[in-house]
CSV table of C-alpha atoms and ligand atoms in Angstrom, one decimal:
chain,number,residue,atom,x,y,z
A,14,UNK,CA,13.1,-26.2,147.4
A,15,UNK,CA,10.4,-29.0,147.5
A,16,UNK,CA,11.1,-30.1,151.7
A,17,UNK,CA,7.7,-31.5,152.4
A,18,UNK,CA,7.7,-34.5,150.4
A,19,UNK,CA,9.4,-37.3,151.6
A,20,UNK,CA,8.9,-39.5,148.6
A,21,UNK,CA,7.1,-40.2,145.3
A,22,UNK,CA,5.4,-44.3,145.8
A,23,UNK,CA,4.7,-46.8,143.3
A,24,UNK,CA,0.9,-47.7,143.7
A,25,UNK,CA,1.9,-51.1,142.0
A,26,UNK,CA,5.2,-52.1,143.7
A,27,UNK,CA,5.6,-49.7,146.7
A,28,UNK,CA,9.3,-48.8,146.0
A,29,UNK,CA,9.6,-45.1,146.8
A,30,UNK,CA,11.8,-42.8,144.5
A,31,UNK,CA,12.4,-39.1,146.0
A,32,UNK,CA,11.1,-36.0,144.9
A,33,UNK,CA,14.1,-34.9,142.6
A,34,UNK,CA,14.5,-38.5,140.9
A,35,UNK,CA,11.1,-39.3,140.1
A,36,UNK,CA,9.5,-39.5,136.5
A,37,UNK,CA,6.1,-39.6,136.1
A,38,UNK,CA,5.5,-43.3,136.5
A,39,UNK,CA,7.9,-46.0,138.0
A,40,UNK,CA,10.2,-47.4,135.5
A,41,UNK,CA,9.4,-50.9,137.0
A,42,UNK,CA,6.0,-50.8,136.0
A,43,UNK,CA,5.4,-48.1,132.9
A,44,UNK,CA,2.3,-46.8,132.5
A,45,UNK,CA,0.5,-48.2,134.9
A,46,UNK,CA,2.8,-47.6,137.8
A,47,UNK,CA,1.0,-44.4,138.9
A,48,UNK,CA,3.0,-42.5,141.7
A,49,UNK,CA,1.7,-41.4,145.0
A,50,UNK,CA,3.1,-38.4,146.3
A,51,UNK,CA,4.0,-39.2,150.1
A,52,UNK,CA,4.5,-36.4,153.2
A,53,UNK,CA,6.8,-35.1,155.9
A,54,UNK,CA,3.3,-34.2,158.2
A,55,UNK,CA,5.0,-33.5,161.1
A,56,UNK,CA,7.1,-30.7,159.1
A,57,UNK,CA,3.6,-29.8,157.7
A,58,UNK,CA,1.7,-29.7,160.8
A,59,UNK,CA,4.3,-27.2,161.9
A,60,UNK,CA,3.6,-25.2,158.8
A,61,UNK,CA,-0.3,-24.9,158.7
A,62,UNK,CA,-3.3,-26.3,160.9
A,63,UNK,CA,-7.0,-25.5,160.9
A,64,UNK,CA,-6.6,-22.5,163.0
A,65,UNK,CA,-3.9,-21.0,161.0
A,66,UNK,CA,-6.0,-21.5,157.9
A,67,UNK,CA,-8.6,-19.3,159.4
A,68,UNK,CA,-6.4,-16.4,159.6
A,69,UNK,CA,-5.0,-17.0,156.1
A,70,UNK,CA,-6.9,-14.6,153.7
A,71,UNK,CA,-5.8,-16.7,150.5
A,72,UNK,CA,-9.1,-18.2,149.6
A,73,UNK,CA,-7.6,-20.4,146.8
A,74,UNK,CA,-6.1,-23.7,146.1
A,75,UNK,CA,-2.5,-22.2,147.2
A,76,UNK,CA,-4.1,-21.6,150.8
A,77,UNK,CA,-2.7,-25.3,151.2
A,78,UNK,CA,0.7,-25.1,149.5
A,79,UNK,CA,2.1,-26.0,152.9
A,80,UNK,CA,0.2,-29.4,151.9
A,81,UNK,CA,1.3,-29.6,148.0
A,82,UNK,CA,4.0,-31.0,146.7
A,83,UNK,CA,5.7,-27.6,145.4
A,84,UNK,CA,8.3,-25.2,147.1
A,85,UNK,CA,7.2,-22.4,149.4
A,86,UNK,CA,7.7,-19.6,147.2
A,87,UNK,CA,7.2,-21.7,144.2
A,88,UNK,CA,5.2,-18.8,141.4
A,89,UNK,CA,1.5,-19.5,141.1
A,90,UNK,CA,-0.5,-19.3,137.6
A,91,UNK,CA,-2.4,-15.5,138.4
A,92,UNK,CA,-6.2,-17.2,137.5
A,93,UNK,CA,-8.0,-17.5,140.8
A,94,UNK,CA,-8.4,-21.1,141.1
A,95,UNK,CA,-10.0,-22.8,144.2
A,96,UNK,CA,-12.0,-21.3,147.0
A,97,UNK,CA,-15.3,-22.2,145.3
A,98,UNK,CA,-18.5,-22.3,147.1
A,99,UNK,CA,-20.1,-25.0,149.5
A,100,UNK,CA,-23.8,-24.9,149.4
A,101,UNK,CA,-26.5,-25.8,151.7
A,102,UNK,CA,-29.1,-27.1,149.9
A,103,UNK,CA,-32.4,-27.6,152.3
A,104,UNK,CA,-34.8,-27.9,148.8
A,105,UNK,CA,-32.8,-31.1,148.4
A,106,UNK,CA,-32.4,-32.7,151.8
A,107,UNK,CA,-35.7,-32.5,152.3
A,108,UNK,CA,-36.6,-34.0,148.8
A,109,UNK,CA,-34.6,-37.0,149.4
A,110,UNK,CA,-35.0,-37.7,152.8
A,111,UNK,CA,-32.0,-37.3,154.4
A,112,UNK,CA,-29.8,-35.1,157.2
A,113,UNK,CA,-28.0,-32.3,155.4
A,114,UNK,CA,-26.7,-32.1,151.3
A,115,UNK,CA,-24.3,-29.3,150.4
A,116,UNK,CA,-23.2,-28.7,146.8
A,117,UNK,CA,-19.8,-28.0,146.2
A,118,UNK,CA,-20.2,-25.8,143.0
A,119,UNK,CA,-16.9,-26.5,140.7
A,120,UNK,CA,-18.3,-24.4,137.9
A,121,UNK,CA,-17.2,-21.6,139.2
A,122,UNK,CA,-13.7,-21.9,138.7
A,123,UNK,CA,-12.1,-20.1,136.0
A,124,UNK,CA,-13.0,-22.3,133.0
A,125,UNK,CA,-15.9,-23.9,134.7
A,126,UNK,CA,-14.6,-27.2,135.8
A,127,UNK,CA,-12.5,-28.7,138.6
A,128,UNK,CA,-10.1,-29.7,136.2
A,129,UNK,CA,-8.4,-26.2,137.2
A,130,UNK,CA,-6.9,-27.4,140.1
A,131,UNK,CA,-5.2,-30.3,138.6
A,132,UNK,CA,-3.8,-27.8,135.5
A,133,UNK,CA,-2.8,-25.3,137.6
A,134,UNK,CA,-0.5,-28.1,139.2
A,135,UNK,CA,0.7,-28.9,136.2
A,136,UNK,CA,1.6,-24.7,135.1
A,137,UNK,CA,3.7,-24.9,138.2
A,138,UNK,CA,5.6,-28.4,137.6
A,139,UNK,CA,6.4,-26.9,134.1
A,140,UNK,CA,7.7,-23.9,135.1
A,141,UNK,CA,9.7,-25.9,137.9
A,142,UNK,CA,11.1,-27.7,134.7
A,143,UNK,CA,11.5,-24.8,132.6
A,144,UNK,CA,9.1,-26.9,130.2
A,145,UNK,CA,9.0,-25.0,126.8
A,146,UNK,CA,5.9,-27.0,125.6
A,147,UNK,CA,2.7,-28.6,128.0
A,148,UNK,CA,0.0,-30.7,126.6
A,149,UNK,CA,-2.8,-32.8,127.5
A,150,UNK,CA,-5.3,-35.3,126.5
A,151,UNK,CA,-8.9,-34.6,127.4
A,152,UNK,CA,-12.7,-34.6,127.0
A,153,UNK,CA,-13.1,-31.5,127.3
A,154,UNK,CA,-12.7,-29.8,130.7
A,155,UNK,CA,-8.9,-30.7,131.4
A,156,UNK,CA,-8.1,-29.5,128.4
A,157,UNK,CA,-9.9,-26.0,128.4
A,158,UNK,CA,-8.1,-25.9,132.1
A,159,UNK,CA,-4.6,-26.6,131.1
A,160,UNK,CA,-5.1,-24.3,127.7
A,161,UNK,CA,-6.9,-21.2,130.3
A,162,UNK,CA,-4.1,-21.4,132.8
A,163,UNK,CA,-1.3,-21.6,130.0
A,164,UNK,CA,-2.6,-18.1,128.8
A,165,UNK,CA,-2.5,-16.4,131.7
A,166,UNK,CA,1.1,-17.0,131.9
A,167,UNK,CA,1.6,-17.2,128.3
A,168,UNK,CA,2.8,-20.9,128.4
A,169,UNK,CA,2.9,-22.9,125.0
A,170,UNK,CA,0.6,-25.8,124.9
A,171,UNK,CA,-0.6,-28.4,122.6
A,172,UNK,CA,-4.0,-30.1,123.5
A,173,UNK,CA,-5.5,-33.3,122.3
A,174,UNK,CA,-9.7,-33.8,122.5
A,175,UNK,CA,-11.5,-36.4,120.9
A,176,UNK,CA,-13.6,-34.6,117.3
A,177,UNK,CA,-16.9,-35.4,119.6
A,178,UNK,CA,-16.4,-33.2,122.3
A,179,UNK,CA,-19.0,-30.3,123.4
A,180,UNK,CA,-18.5,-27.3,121.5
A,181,UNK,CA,-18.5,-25.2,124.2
A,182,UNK,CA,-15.6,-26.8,125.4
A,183,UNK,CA,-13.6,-26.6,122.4
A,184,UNK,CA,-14.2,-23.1,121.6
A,185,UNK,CA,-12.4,-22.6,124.9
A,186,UNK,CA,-9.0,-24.4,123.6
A,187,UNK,CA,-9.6,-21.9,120.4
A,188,UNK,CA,-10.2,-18.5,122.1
A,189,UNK,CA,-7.1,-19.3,124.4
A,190,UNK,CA,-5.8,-19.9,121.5
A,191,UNK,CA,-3.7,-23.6,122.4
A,192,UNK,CA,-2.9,-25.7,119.5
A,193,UNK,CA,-5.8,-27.9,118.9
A,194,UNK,CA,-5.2,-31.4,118.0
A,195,UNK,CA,-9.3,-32.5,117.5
A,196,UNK,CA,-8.7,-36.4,117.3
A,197,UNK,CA,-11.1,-38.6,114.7
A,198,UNK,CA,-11.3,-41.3,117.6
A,199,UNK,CA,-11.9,-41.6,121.4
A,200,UNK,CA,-10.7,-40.0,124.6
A,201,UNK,CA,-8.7,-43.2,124.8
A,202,UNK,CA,-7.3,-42.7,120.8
A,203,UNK,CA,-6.2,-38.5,122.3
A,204,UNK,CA,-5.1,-40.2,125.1
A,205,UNK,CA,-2.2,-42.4,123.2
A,206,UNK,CA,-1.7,-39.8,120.6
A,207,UNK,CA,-0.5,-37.3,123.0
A,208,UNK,CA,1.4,-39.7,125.4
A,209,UNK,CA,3.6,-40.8,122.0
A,210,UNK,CA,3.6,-36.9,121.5
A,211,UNK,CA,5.2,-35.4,124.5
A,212,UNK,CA,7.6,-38.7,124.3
A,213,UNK,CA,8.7,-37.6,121.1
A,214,UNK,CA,8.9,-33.4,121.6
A,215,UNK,CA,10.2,-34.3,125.2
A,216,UNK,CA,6.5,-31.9,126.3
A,217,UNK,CA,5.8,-31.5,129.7
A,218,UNK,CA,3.0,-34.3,129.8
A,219,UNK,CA,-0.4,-33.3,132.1
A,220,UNK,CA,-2.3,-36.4,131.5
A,221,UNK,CA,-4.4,-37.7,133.9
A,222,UNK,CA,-3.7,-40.9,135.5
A,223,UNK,CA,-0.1,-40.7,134.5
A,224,UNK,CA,1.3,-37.5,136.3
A,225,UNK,CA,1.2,-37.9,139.8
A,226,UNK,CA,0.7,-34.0,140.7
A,227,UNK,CA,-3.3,-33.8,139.0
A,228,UNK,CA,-4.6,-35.7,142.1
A,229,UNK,CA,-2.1,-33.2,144.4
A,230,UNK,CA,-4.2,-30.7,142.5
A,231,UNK,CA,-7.4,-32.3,142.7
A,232,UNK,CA,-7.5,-32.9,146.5
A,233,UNK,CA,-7.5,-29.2,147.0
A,234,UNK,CA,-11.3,-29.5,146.5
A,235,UNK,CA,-11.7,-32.1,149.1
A,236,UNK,CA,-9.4,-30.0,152.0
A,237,UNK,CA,-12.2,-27.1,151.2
A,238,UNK,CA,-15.1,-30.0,151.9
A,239,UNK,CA,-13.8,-30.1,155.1
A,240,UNK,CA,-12.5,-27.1,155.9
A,241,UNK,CA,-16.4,-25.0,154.7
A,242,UNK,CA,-17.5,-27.4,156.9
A,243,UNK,CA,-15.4,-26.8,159.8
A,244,UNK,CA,-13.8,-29.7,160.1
A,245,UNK,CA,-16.9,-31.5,161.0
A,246,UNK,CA,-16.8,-34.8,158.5
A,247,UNK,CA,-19.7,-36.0,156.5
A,248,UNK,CA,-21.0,-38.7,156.5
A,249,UNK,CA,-21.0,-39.1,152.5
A,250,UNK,CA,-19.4,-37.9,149.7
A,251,UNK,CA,-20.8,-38.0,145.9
A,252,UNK,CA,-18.3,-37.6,143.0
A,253,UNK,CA,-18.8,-38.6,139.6
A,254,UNK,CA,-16.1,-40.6,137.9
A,255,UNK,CA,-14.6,-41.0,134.7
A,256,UNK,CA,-10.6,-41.7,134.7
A,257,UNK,CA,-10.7,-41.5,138.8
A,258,UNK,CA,-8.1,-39.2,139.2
A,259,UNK,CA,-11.0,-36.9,141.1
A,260,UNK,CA,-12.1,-39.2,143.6
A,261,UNK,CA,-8.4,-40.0,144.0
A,262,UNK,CA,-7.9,-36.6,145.1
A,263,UNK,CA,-10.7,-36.1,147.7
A,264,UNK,CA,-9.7,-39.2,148.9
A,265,UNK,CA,-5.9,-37.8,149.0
A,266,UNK,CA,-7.4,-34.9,151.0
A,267,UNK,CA,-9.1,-37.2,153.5
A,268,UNK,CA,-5.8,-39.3,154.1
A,269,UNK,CA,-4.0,-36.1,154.5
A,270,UNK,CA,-6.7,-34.7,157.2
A,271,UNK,CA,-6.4,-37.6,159.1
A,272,UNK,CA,-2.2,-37.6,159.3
A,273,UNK,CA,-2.5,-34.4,160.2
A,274,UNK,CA,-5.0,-35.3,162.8
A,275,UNK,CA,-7.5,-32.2,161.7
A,276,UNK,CA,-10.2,-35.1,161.4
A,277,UNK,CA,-10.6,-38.2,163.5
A,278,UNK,CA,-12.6,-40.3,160.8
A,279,UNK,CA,-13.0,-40.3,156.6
A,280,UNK,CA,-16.4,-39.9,155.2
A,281,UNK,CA,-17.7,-42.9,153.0
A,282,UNK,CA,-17.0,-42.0,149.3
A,283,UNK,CA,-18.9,-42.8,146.6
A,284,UNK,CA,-17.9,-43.0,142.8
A,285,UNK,CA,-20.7,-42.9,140.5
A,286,UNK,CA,-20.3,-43.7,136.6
A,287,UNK,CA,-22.8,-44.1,133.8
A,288,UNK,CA,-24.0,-47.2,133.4
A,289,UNK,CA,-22.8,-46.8,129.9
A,290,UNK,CA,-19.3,-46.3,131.3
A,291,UNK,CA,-19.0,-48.3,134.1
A,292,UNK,CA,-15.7,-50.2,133.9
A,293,UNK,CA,-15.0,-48.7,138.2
A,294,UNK,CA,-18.5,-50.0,139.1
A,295,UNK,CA,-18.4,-53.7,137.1
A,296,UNK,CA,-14.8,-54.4,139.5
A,297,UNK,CA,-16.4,-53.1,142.3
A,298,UNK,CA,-19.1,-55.5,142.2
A,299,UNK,CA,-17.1,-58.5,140.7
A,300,UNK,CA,-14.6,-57.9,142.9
A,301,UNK,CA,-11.9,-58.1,139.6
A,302,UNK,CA,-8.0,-56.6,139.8
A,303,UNK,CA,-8.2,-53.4,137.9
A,304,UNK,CA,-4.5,-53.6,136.9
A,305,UNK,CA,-5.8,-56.6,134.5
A,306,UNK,CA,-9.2,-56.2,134.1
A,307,UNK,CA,-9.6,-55.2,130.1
A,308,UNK,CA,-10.9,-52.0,128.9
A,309,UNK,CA,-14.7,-51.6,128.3
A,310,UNK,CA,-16.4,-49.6,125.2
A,311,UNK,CA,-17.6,-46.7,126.9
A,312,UNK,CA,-20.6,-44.6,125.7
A,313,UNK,CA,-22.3,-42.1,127.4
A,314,UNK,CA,-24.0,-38.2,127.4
A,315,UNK,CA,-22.0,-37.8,130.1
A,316,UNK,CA,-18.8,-36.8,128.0
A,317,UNK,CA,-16.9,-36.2,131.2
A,318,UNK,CA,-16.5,-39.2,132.9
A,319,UNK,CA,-16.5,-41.6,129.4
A,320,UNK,CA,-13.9,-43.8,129.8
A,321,UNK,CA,-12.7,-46.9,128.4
A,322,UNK,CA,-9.7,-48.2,130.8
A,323,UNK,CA,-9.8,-45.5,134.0
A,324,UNK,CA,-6.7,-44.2,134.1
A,325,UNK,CA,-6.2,-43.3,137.6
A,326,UNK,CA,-8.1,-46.8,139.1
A,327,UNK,CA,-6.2,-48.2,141.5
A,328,UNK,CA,-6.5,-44.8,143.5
A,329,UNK,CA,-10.4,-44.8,142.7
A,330,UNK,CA,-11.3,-48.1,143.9
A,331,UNK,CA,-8.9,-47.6,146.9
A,332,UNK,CA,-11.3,-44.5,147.5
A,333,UNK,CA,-14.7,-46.1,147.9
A,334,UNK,CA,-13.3,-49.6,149.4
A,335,UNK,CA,-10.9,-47.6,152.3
A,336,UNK,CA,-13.9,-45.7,153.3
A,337,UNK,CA,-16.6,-48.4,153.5
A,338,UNK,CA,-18.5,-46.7,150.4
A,339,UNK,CA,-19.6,-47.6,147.2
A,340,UNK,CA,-19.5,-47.9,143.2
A,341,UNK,CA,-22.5,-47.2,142.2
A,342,UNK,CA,-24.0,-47.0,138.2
A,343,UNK,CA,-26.9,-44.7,136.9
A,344,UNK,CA,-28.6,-44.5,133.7
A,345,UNK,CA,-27.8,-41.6,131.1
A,346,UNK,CA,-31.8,-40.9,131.5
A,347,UNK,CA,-31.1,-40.5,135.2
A,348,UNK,CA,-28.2,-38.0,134.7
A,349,UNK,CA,-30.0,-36.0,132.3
A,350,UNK,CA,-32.8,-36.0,135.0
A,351,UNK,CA,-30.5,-35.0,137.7
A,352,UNK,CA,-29.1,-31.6,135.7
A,353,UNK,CA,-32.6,-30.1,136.5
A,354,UNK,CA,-33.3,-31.1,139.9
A,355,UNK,CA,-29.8,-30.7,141.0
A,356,UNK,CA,-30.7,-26.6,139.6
A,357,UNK,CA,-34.1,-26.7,141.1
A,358,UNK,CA,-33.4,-28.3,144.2
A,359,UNK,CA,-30.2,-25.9,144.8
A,360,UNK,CA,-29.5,-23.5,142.2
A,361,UNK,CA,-26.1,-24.9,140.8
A,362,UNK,CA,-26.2,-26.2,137.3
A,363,UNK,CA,-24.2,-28.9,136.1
A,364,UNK,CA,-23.2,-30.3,132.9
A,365,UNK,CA,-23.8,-33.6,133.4
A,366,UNK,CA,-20.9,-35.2,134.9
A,367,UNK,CA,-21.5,-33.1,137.1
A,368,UNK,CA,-24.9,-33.8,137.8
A,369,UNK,CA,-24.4,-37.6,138.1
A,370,UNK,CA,-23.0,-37.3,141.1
A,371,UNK,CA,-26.3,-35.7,142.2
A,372,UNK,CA,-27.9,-39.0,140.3
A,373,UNK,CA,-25.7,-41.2,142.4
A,374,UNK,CA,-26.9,-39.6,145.7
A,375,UNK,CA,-30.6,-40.2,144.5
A,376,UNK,CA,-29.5,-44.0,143.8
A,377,UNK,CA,-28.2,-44.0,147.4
A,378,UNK,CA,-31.1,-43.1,148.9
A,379,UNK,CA,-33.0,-45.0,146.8
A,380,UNK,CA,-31.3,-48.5,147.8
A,381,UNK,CA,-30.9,-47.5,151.5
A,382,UNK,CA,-26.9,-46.9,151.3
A,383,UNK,CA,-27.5,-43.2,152.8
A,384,UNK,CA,-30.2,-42.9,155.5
A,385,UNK,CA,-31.9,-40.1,157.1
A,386,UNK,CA,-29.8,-39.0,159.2
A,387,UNK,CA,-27.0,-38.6,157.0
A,388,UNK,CA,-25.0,-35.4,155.8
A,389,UNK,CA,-24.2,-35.3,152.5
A,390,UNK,CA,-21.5,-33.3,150.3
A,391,UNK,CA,-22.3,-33.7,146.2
A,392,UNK,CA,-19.6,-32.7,144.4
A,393,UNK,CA,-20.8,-31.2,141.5
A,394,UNK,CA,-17.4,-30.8,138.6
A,395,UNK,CA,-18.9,-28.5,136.2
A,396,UNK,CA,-21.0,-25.9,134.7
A,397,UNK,CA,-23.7,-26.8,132.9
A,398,UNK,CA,-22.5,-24.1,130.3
A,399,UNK,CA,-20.4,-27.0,129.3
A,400,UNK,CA,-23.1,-28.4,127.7
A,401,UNK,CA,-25.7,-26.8,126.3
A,402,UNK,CA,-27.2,-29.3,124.1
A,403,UNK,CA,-27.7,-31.8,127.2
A,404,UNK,CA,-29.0,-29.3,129.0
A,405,UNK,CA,-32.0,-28.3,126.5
A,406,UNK,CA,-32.4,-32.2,126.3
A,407,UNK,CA,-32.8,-32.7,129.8
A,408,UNK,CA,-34.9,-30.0,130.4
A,409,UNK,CA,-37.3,-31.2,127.2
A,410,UNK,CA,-37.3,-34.8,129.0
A,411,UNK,CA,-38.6,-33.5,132.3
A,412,UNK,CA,-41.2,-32.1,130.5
A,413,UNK,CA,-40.6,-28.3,130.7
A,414,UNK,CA,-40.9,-26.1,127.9
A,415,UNK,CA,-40.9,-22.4,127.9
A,416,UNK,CA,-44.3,-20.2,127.3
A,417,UNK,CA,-44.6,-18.9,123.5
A,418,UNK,CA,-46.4,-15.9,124.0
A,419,UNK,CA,-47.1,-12.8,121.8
A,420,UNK,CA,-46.1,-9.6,123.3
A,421,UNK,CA,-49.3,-8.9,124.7
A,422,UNK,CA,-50.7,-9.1,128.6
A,423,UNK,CA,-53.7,-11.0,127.1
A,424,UNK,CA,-51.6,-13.9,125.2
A,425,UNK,CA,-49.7,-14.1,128.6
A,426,UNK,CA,-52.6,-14.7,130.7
A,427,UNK,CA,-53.7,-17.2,128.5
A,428,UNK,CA,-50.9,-19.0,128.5
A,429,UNK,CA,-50.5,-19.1,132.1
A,430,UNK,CA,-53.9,-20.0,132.4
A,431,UNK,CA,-53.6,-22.7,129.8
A,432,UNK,CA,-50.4,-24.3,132.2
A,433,UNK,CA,-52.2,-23.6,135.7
A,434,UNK,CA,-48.9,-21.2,136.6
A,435,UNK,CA,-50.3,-18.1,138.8
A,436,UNK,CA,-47.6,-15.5,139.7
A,437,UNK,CA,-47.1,-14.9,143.4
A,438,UNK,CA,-48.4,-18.2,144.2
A,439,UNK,CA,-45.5,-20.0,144.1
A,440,UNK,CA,-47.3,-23.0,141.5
A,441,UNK,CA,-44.8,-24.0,139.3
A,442,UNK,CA,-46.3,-27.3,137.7
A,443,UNK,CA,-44.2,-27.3,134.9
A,444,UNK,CA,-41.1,-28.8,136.8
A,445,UNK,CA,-43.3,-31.9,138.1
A,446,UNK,CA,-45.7,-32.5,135.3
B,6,PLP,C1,-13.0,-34.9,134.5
B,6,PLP,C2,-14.3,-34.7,135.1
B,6,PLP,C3,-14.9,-35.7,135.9
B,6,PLP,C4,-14.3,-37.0,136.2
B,6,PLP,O1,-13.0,-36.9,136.8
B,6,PLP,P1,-12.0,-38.1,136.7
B,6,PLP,O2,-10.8,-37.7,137.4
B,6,PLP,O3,-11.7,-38.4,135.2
B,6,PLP,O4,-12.7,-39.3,137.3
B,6,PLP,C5,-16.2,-35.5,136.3
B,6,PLP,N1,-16.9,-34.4,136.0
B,6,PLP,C6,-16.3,-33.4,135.3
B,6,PLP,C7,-17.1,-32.2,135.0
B,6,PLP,C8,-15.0,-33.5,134.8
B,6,PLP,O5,-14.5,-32.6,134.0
B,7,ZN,ZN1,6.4,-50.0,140.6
């Protein structure tokens, strides 16, 4: 039995609806009326606390079930999914100028994004439901999460991803062998596909921004922020956004902390989109209502975070403007740039969704909004295996090519001659040039 939830809350309205009469959305307010999940914490704080989670030897997501809106001894999809690393990265701190960056490294969950958390949510929900069928709309990476956690419990699912996305992503859906659905239109085009879908075959329905438990999921990634940091807050933390159902979560998480009093302030979030996708930023700026501001045509490399109408946006702006931080918008060129220096500077490579977040934190620095002193936690979403295309373009725009060498000692000292690159010496001037 689910008995730390008190109540699921209408984002729009406010009118709460408990745990075991709650659809998806509220009824008042369809699609739009995206449900918060709401806690008992004093019946949690009985349950779990920082020093309880040092003893716990559970280093996944499921190390705060206590804190997740599923029974005690609910069953758990068998895929290790959480516990990923948190990086100090000196190289890039002192690059930029500023107190301390960590890299939370999301590629190396089991299908390389942080979409993992959210879908193995959504395994557990299903089963709860006894769903015979789950499906999803995705660019890429929620979809390879929901179809990679569905094998390993051999749940049926149908997935829907626009015809453009990465191939790297889509061989996933086909080696885990989900039924593809690859859709001659946008994200947004999968999206209303597979909503009229799972309507229609009564599926258990994933999508983001519309089932409340991704961002339950999601802000497993931001209680591991601050618990790999020991509770001590930053001051700042980068995360790329798209539909906003991320930021939503690590928000979430931060919320949570404080209740729970295992924090006694939230670090300032920032969301960073693509300028080509910017829909987040432009209301952020113009100060517009996101419930009726219109869609946007979005276009960007960063496949990720491409989103016409944010799903999840009343969470995301509430993240950034509840925490005094910040929309901010960088150039494809500059999120292509940030996929190598993000490697470089700490040795986690990122598609690049990932790596705008990395772009953002540049931005930051560059405008003042995060000063020397500060300490800084870029989340970066996902491998950079994702993408292989963007990454051979990004690495040909920085200027670094490979040595073409016949086998031969001779050919090689010429060639590292020809580039000024002496072994031992630590020159590298192919990164800079
Ligand atoms: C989904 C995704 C994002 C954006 O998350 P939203 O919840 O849609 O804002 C960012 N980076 C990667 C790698 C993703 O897969
Ligand atoms: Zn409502």
């Amino acid at each position: 039995m689910i008995d730390n939830v008190t109540g699921l809350v209408c984002v729009i309205c406010g009118t709460a609806y408990p745990v075991e009469e709650a659809g998806y959305v509220c009824p008042d307010h369809g699609n739009e009326g995206i449900l918060d999940v709401r806690y008992d914490y004093d019946l949690i704080g009985a349950r779990i606390s920082p020093e309880s989670l040092r003893e716990k030897r559970n280093p996944t997501m499921w190390r705060y079930k206590a804190l997740l809106p599923v029974a005690p001894d609910a069953p758990v999809p068998p895929l290790t999914v959480g516990g990923t690393p948190t990086y100090d990265a000196p190289p890039l701190a002192e690059a930029l100028g500023v107190g301390r960056v960590w890299v939370k490294d999301e590629g190396r969950q089991p299908t390389a994004s942080l979409k993992d958390r959210a879908s193995a949510m959504a395994l557990v929900k299903a089963r709860e439901r006894g769903a015979e069928v789950v499906t999803t709309a995705s660019t890429g990476n929620a979809a390879a999460a929901l179809s990679g956690l569905s094998a390993s419990v051999g749940q049926k699912n149908v997935i829907f991803v626009p015809e453009t996305a990465p191939q790297a992503k889509i061989a996933q859906l086909l080696a885990y062998g989900s039924t593809v659905a690859l859709v001659e239109g946008t994200y947004g085009d999968a999206f209303d596909l597979c909503m009229e879908a799972a309507e229609e075959f009564g599926w258990y329905n994933r999508n983001t921004g519309f089932n409340p438990y991704m961002t339950e999921g999601k802000k497993t990634a931001g209680l591991e922020i601050l618990e790999q940091l020991d509770w001590e807050v930053p001051d700042a933390i980068f995360v790329s956004v798209g539909d906003g159902s991320i930021i939503g979560g690590v928000h979430k998480a931060v919320k949570d902390a404080l209740a729970l009093g295992w924090i006694d302030r939230a670090p300032r979030i920032y969301g960073i989109q693509s300028a080509g996708s910017d829909y987040l930023v432009q209301a952020f700026e113009s100060g517009e209502d996101v419930l009726t501001k219109p869609p946007i045509s979005a276009d960007t490399v960063a496949d990720s975070i491409s989103a016409d109408l944010p799903r999840d946006r009343i969470k995301a702006m509430a993240a950034s403007v509840e925490t005094d931080g910040a929309y901010l918008r960088v150039s494809d060129e500059e999120i292509l740039a940030a996929v190598p220096s993000l490697a470089r500077g700490s040795g986690v490579f990122a598609e690049p969704a990932g790596a705008a977040a990395y772009a953002g934190l540049v931005a930051a620095v560059e405008t003042g909004l995060v000063g020397s002193e500060d300490r800084v936690v870029v989340l970066s979403t996902g491998s950079g295996l994702k993408d292989v295309a963007s990454a051979m373009k990004a690495v040909a725009d920085a200027g670094t090519k490979p040595m073409v060498v016949e086998p031969n000692l001779e050919a090689l000292k010429n060639a590292m001659q020809e580039r000024n690159q002496v072994p031992g010496t630590g020159t590298n001037k192919q990164g800079t040039r």
